[in-house]
PDB file of C-alpha atoms in Angstrom:
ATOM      1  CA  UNK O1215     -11.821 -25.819 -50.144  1.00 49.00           C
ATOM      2  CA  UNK O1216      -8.986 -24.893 -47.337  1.00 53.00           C
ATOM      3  CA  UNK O1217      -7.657 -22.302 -49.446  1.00 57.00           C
ATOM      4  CA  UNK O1218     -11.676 -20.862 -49.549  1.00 53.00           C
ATOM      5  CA  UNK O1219     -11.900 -21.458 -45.881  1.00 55.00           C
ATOM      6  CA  UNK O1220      -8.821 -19.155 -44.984  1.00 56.00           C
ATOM      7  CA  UNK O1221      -9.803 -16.982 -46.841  1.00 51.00           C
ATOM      8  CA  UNK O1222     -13.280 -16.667 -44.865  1.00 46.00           C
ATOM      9  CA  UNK O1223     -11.589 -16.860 -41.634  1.00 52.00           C
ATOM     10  CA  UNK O1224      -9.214 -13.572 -42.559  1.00 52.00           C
ATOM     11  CA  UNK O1225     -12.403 -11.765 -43.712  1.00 53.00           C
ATOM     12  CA  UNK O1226     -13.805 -12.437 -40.656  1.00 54.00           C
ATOM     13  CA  UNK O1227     -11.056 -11.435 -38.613  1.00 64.00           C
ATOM     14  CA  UNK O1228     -10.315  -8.745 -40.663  1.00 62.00           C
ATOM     15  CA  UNK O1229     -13.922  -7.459 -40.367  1.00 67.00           C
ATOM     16  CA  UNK O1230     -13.802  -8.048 -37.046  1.00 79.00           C
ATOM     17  CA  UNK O1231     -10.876  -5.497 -37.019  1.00 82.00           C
ATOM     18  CA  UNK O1232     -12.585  -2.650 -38.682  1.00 84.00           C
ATOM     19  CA  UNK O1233     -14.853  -2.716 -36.299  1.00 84.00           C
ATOM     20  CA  UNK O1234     -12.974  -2.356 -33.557  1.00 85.00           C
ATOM     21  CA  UNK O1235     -11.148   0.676 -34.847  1.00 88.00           C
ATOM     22  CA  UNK O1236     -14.754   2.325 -35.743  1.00 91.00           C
ATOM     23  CA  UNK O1237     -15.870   1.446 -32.130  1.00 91.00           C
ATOM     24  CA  UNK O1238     -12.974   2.923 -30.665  1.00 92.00           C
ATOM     25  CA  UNK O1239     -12.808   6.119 -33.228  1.00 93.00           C
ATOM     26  CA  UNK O1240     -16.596   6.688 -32.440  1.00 93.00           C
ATOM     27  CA  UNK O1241     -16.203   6.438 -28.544  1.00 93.00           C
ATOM     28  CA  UNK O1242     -13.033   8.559 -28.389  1.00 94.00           C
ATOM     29  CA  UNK O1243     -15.217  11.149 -30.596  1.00 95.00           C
ATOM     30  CA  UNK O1244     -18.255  10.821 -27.702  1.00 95.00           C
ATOM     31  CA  UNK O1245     -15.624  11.245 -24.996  1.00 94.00           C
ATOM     32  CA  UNK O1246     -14.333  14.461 -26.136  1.00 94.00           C
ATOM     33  CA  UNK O1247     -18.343  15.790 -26.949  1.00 95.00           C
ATOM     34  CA  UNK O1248     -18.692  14.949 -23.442  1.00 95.00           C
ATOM     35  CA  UNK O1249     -15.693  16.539 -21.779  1.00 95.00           C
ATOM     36  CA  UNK O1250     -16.987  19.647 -23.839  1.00 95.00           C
ATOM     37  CA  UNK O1251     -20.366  19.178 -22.484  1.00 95.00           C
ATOM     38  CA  UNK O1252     -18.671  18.433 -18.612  1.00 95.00           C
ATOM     39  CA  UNK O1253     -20.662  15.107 -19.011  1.00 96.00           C
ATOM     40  CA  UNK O1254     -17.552  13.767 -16.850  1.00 96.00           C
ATOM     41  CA  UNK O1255     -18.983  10.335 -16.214  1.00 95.00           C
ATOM     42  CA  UNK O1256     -20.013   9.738 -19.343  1.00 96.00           C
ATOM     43  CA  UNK O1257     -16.796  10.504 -20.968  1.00 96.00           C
ATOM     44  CA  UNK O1258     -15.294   8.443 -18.075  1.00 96.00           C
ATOM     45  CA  UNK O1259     -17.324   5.577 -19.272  1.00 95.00           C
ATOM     46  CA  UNK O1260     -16.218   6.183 -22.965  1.00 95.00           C
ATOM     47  CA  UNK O1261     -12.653   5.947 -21.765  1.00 96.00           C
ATOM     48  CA  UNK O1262     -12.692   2.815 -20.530  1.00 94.00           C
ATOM     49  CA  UNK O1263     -14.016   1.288 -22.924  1.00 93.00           C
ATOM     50  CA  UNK O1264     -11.759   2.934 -25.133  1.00 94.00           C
ATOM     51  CA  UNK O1265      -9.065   1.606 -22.874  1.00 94.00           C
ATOM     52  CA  UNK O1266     -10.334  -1.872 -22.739  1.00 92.00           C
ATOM     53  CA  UNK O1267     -10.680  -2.081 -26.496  1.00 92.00           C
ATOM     54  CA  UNK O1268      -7.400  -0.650 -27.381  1.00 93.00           C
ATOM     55  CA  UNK O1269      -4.790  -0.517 -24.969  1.00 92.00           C
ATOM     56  CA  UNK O1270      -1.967   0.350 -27.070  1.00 93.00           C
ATOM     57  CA  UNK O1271      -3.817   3.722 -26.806  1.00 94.00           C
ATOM     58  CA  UNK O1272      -2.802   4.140 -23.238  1.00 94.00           C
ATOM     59  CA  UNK O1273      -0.040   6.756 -23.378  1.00 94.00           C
ATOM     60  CA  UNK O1274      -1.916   8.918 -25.647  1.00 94.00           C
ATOM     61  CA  UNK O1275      -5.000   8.759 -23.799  1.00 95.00           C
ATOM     62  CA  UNK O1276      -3.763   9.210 -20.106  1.00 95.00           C
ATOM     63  CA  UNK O1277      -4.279  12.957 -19.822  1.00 95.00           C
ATOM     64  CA  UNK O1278      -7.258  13.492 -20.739  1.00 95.00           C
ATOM     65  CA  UNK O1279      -8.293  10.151 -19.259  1.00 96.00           C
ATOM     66  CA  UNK O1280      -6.810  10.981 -16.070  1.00 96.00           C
ATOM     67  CA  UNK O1281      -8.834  14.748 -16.451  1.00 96.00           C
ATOM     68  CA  UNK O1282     -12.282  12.468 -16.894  1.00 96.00           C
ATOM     69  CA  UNK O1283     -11.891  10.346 -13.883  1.00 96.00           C
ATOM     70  CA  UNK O1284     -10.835  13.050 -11.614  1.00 96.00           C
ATOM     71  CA  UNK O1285     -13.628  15.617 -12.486  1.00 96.00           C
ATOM     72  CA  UNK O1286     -15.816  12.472 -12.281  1.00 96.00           C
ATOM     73  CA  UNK O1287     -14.525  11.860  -8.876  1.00 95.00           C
ATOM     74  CA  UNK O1288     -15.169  15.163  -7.793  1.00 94.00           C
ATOM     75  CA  UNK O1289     -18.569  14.814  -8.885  1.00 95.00           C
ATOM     76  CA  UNK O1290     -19.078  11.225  -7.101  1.00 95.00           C
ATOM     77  CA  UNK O1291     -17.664  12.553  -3.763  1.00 92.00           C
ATOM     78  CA  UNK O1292     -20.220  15.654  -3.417  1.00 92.00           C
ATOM     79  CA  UNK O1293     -22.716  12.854  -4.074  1.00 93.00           C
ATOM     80  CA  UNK O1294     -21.803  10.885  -1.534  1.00 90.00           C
ATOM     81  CA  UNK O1295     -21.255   8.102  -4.100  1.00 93.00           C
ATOM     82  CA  UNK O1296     -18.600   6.544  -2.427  1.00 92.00           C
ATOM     83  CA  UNK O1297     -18.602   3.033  -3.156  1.00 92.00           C
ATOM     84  CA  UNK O1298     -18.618   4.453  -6.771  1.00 95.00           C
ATOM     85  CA  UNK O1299     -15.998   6.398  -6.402  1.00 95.00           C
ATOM     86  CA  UNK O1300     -13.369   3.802  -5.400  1.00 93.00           C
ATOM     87  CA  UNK O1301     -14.600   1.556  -8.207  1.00 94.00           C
ATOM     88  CA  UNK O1302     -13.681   4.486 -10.198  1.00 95.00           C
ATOM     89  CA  UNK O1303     -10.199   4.291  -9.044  1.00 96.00           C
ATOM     90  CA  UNK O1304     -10.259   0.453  -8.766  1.00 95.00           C
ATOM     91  CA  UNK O1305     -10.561   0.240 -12.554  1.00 95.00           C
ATOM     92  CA  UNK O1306      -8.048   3.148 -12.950  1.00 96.00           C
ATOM     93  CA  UNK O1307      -5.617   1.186 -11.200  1.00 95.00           C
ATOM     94  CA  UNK O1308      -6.353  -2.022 -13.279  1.00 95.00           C
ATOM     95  CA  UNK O1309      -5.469  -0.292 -16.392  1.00 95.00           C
ATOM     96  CA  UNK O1310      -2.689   2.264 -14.974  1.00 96.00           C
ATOM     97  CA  UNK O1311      -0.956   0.533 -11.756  1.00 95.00           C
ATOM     98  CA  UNK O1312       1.917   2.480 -11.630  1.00 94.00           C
ATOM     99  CA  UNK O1313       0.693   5.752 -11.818  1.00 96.00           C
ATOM    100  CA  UNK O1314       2.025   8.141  -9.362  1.00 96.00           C
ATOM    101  CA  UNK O1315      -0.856  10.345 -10.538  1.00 97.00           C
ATOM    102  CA  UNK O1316      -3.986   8.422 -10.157  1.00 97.00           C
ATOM    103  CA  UNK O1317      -2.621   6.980  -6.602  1.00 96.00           C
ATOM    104  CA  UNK O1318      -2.461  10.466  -5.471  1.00 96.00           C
ATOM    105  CA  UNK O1319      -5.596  11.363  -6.095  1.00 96.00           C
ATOM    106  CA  UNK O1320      -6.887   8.289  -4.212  1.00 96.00           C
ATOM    107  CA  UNK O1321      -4.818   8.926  -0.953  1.00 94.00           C
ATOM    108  CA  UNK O1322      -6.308  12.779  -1.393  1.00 94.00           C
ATOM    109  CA  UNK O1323      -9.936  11.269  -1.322  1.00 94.00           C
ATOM    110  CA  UNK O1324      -9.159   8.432   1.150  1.00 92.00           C
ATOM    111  CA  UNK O1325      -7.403  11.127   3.278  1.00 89.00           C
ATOM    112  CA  UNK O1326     -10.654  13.703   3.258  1.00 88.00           C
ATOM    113  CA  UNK O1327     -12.733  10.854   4.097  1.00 88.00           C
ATOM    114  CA  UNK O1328     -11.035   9.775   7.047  1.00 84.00           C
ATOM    115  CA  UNK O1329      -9.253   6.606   6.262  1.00 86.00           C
ATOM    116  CA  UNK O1330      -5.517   8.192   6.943  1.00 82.00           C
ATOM    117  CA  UNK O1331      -3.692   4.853   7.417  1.00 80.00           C
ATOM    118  CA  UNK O1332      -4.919   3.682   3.576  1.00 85.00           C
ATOM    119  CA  UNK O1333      -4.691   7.165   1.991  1.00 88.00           C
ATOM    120  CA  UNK O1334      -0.852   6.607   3.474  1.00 85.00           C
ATOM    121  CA  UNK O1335      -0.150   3.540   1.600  1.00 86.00           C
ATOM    122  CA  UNK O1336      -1.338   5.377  -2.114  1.00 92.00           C
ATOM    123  CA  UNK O1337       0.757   8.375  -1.320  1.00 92.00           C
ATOM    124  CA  UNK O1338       3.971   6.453  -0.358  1.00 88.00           C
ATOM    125  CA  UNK O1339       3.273   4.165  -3.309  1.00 91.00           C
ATOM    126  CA  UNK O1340       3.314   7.481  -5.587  1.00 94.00           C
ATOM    127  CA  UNK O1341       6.329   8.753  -3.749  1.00 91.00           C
ATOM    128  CA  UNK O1342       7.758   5.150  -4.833  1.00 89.00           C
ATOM    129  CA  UNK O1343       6.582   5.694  -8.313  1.00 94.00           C
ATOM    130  CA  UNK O1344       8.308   9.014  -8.812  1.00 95.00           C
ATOM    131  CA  UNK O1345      10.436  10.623  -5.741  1.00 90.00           C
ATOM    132  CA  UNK O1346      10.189  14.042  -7.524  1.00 93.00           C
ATOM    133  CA  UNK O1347       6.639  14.085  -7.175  1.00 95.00           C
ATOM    134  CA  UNK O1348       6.132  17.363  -4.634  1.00 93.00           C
ATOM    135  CA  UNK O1349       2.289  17.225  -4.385  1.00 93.00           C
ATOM    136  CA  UNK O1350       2.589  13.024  -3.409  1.00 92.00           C
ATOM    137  CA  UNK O1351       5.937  13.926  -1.060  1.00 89.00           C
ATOM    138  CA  UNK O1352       3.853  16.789   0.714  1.00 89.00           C
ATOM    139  CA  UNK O1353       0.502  14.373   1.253  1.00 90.00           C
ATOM    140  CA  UNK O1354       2.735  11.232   2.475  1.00 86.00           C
ATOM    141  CA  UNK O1355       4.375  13.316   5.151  1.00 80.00           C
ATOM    142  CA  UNK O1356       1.213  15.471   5.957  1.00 80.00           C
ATOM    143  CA  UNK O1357      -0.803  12.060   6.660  1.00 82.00           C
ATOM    144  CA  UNK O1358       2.318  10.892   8.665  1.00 73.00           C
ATOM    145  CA  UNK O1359       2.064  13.568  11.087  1.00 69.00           C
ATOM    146  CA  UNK O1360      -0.915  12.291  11.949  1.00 67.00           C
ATOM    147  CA  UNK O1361      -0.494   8.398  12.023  1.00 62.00           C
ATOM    148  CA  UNK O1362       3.209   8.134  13.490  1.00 60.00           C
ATOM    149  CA  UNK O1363       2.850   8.940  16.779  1.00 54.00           C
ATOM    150  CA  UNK O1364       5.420  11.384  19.003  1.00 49.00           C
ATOM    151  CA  UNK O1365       6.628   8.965  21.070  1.00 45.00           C
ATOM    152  CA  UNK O1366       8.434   7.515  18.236  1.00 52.00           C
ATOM    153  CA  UNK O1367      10.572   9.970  17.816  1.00 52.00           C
ATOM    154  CA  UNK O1368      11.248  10.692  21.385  1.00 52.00           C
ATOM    155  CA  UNK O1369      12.527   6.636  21.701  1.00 57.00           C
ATOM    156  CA  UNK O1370      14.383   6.917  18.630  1.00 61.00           C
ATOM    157  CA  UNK O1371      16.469   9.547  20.381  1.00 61.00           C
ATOM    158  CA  UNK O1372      16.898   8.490  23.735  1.00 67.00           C
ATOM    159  CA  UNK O1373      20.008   6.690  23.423  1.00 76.00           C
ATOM    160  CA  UNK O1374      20.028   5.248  26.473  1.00 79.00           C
ATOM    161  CA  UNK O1375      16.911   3.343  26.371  1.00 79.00           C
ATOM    162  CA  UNK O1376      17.864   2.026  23.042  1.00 80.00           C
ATOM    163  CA  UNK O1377      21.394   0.656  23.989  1.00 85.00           C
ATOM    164  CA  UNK O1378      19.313  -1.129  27.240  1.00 86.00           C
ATOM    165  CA  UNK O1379      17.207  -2.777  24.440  1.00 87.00           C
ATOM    166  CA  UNK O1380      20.728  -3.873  22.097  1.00 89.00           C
ATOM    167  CA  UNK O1381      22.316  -5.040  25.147  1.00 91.00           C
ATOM    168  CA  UNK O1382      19.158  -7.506  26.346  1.00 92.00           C
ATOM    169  CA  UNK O1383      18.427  -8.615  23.437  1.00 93.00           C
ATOM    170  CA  UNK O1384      22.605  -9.198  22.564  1.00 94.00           C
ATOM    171  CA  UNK O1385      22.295 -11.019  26.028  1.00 93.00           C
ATOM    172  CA  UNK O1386      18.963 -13.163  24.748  1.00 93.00           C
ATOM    173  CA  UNK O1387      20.390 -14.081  21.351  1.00 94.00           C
ATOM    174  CA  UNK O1388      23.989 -15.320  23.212  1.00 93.00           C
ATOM    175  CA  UNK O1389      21.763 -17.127  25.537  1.00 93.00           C
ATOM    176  CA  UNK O1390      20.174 -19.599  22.706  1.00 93.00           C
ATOM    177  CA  UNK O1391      17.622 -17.321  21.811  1.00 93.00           C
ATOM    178  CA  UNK O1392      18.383 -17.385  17.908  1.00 93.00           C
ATOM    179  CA  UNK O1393      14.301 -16.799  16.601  1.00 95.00           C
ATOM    180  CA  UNK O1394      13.053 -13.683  16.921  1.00 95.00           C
ATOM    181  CA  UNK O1395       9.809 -12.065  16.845  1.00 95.00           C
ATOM    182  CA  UNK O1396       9.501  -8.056  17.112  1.00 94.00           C
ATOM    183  CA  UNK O1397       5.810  -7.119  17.623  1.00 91.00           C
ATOM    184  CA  UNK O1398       4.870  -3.816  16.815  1.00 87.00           C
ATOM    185  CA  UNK O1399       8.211  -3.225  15.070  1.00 87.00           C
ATOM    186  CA  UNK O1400       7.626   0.317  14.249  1.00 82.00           C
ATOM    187  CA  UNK O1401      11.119   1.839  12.749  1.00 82.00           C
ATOM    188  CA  UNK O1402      12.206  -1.821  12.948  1.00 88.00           C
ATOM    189  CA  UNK O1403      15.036  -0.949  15.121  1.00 88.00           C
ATOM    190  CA  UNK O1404      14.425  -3.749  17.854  1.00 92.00           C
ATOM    191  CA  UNK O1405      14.414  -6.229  14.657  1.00 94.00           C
ATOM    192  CA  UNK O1406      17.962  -4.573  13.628  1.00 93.00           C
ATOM    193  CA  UNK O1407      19.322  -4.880  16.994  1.00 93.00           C
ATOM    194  CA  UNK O1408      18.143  -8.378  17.029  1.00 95.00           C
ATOM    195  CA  UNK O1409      19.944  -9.885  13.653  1.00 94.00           C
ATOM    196  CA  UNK O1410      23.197  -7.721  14.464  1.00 93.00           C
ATOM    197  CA  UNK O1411      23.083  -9.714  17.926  1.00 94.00           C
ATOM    198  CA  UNK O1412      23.453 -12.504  15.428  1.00 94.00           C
ATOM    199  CA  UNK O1413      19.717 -14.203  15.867  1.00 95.00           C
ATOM    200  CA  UNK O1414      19.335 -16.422  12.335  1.00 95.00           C
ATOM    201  CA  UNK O1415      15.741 -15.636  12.180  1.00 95.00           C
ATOM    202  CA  UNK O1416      14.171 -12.219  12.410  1.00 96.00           C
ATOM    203  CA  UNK O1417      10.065 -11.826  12.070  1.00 96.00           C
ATOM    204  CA  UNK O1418       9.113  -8.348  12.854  1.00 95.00           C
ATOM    205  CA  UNK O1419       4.691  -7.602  12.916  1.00 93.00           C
ATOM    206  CA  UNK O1420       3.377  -4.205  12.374  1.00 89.00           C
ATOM    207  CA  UNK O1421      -0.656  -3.524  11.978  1.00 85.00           C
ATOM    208  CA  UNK O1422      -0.024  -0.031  11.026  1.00 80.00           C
ATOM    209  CA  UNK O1423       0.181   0.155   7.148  1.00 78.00           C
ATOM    210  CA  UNK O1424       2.351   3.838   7.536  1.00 73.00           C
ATOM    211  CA  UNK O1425       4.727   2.221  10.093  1.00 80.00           C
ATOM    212  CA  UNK O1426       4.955  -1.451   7.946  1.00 86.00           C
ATOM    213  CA  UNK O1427       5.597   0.801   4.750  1.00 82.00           C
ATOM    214  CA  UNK O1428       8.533   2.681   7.013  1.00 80.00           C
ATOM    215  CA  UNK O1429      10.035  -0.385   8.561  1.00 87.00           C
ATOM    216  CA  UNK O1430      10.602  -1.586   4.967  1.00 88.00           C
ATOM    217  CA  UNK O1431      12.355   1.432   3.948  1.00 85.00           C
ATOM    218  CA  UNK O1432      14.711   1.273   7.246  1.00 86.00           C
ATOM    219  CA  UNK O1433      15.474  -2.236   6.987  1.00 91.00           C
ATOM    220  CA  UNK O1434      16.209  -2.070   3.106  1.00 90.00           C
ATOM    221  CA  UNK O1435      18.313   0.984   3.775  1.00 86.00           C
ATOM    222  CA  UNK O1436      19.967  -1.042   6.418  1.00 89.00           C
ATOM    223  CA  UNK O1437      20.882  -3.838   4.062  1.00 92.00           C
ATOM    224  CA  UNK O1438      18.527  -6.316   5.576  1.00 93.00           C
ATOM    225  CA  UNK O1439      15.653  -6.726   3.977  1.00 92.00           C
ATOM    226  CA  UNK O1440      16.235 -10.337   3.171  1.00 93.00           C
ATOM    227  CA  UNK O1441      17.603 -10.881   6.650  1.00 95.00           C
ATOM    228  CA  UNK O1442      14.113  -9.883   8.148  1.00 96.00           C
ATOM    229  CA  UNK O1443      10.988 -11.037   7.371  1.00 95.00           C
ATOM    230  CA  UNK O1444       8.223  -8.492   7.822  1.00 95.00           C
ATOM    231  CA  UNK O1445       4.689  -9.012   8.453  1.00 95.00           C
ATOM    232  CA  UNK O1446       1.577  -6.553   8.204  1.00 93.00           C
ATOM    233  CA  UNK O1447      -0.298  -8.736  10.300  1.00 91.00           C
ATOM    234  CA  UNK O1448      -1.502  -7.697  14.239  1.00 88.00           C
ATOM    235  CA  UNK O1449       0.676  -9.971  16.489  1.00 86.00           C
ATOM    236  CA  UNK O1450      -2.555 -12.034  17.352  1.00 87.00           C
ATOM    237  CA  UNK O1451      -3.030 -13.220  13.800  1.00 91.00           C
ATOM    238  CA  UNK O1452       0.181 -14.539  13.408  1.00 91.00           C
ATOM    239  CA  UNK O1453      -0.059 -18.518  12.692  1.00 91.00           C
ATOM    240  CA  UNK O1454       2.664 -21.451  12.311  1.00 91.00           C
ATOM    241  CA  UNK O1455       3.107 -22.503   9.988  1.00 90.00           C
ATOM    242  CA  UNK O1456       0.959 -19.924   7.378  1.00 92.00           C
ATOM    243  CA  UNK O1457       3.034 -16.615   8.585  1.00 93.00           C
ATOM    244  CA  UNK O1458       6.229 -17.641  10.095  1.00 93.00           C
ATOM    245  CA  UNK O1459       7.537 -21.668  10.130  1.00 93.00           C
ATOM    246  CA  UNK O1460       8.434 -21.725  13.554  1.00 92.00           C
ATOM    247  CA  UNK O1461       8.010 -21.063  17.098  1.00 91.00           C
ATOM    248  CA  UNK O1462      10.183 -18.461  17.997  1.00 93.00           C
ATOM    249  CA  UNK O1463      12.601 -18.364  20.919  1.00 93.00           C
ATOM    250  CA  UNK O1464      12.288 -14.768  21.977  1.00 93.00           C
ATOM    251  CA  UNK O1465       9.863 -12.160  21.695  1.00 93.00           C
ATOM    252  CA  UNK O1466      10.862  -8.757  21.843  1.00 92.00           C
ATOM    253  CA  UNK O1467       8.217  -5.806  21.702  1.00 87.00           C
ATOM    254  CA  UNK O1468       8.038  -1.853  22.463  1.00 77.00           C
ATOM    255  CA  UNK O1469       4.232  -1.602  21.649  1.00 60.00           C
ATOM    256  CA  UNK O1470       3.510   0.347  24.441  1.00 51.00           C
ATOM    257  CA  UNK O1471       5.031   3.522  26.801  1.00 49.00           C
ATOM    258  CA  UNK O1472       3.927   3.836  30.541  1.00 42.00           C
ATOM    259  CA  UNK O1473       1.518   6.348  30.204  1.00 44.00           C
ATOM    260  CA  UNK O1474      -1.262   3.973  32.247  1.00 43.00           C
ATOM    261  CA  UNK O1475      -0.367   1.285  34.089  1.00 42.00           C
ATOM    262  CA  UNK O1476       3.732   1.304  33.829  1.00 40.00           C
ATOM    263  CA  UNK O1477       5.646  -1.114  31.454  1.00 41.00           C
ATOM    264  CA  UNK O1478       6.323  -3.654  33.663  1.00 42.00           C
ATOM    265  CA  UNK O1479       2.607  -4.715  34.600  1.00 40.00           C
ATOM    266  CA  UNK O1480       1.644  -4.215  30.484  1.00 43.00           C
ATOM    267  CA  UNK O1481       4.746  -5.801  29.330  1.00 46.00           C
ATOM    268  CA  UNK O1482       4.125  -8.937  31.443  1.00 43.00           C
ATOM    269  CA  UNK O1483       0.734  -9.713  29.940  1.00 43.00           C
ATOM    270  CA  UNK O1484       1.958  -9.155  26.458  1.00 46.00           C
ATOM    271  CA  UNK O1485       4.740 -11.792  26.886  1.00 45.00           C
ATOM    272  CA  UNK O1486       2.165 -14.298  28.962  1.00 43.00           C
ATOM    273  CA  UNK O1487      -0.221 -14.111  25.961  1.00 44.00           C
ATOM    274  CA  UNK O1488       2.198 -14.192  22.969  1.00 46.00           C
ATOM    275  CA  UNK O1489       3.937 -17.429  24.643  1.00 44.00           C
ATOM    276  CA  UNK O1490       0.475 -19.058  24.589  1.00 40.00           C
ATOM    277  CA  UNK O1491       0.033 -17.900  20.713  1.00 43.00           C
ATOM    278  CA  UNK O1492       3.166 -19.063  19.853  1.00 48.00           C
ATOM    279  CA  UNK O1493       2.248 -22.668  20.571  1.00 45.00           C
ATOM    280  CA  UNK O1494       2.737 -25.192  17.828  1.00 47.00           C
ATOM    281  CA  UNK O1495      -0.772 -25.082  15.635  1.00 41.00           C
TER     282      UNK O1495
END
């Protein structure tokens, strides 16, 4: 009887086999009727399935995978399908999540629709994927113009200004100040200045995705990306002990220029408030 029983059970798996294989023959045959017939969201839907079925099939289906969702997504957008349209790319991501390709695409139609600091994120995570990808380099940078604002790069360059910041906050950390918190880190230069002062724990906040995504890049090309601890968080939803374990001793901060009201005014309510949020929980 156990040898009959095996015997049943690899019939059954082996049936079970064959009909996967037919399934997925039969639906890669309907996707290619319907990329002949433009039926792009049909042969979308034939894809996946193929995908979900069989996904040692991945590399030799990407192109014309990739092909399917995109003229689908072209096709979605004039529709004003959008919630569709992301699920599209949701599920694209799911089974491809390091493709430089499809994440382009999805900054392209997050860009057109207006949401410039997300469509950022995809194109510097294709950039990430594959630095020699021109069309992804030429999106990240084009969508940068726009979100990183000029008076970056005017502070960046006024030496002056930024050897007043090193020399307060050298002053601050030889003082006793040795936790730091840099809201609205930006470049992350302030956090920089801060662990060279020698401050043993640097927390730097940035609510821009663009900038966070930069600051990472400067503070790994600085060496220090396990010296600083880097938050996409705004400053006010910062909580001890869930984002940083401590109460920090200094608060340093450039989240503002004196285009209203001065930096002195500004700059005092920003420390009164973040001394009340950084209260014990």
């Amino acid at each position: 009887m156990p040898n009959s029983n095996s015997k049943l059970h690899c019939n059954h798996r082996g049936g079970r086999e064959a009909g996967r294989r037919e399934l997925v023959s039969r639906s890669l045959q309907s996707a290619q009727h319907c990329l002949e017939d433009q039926d792009f969201g049909t042969a979308y839907a034939h894809y996946l399935l193929v995908l979900n079925l069989a996904p040692e099939l991945k590399t030799s289906v990407k192109e014309t995978f990739q092909f399917s969702l995109f003229k689908w997504a072209e096709e979605l957008d004039s529709l004003a399908r959008i919630q569709d349209l992301f699920n599209c790319y949701e599920q694209a991501l799911e089974l491809y999540p390091n493709d430089e390709v499809i994440c382009n695409s999805m900054g392209e139609h997050l860009f057109r629709m207006g949401f410039r600091d997300e469509a950022a994120g995809y194109f510097h995570k294709a950039v990430k994927l594959n630095p020699d990808f021109a069309d992804a380099k030429e999106n990240f940078y084009r969508v940068a113009n726009w979100l990183v604002e000029r008076w970056h790069f005017i502070m960046l360059n006024d030496t002056k200004r930024n050897l007043t910041y090193l020399k307060a906050i050298e002053n601050a950390v030889r003082s006793g100040c040795k936790s730091v918190l840099d809201i609205g880190t930006g470049t992350g230069i302030l956090s920089m200045f801060a662990k060279k002062a020698g401050a043993s724990s640097v927390y730097a906040c940035e609510l821009s995705k663009t900038m966070y995504e930069l600051a990472r890049d400067v503070v790994a090309a600085n060496n220090m990306e396990r010296e600083i601890e880097l938050l996409h968080l705004k400053s006010l939803d910062i909580e001890i002990p869930k984002h940083i374990p401590e109460r920090v001793s200094l608060v340093v901060t450039e989240t503002v220029d004196a285009g209203l009201f001065g930096e002195g005014i500004v700059e005092s309510l920003i420390h009164a408030w973040e001394y009340l949020l950084l209260q014990p929980k």
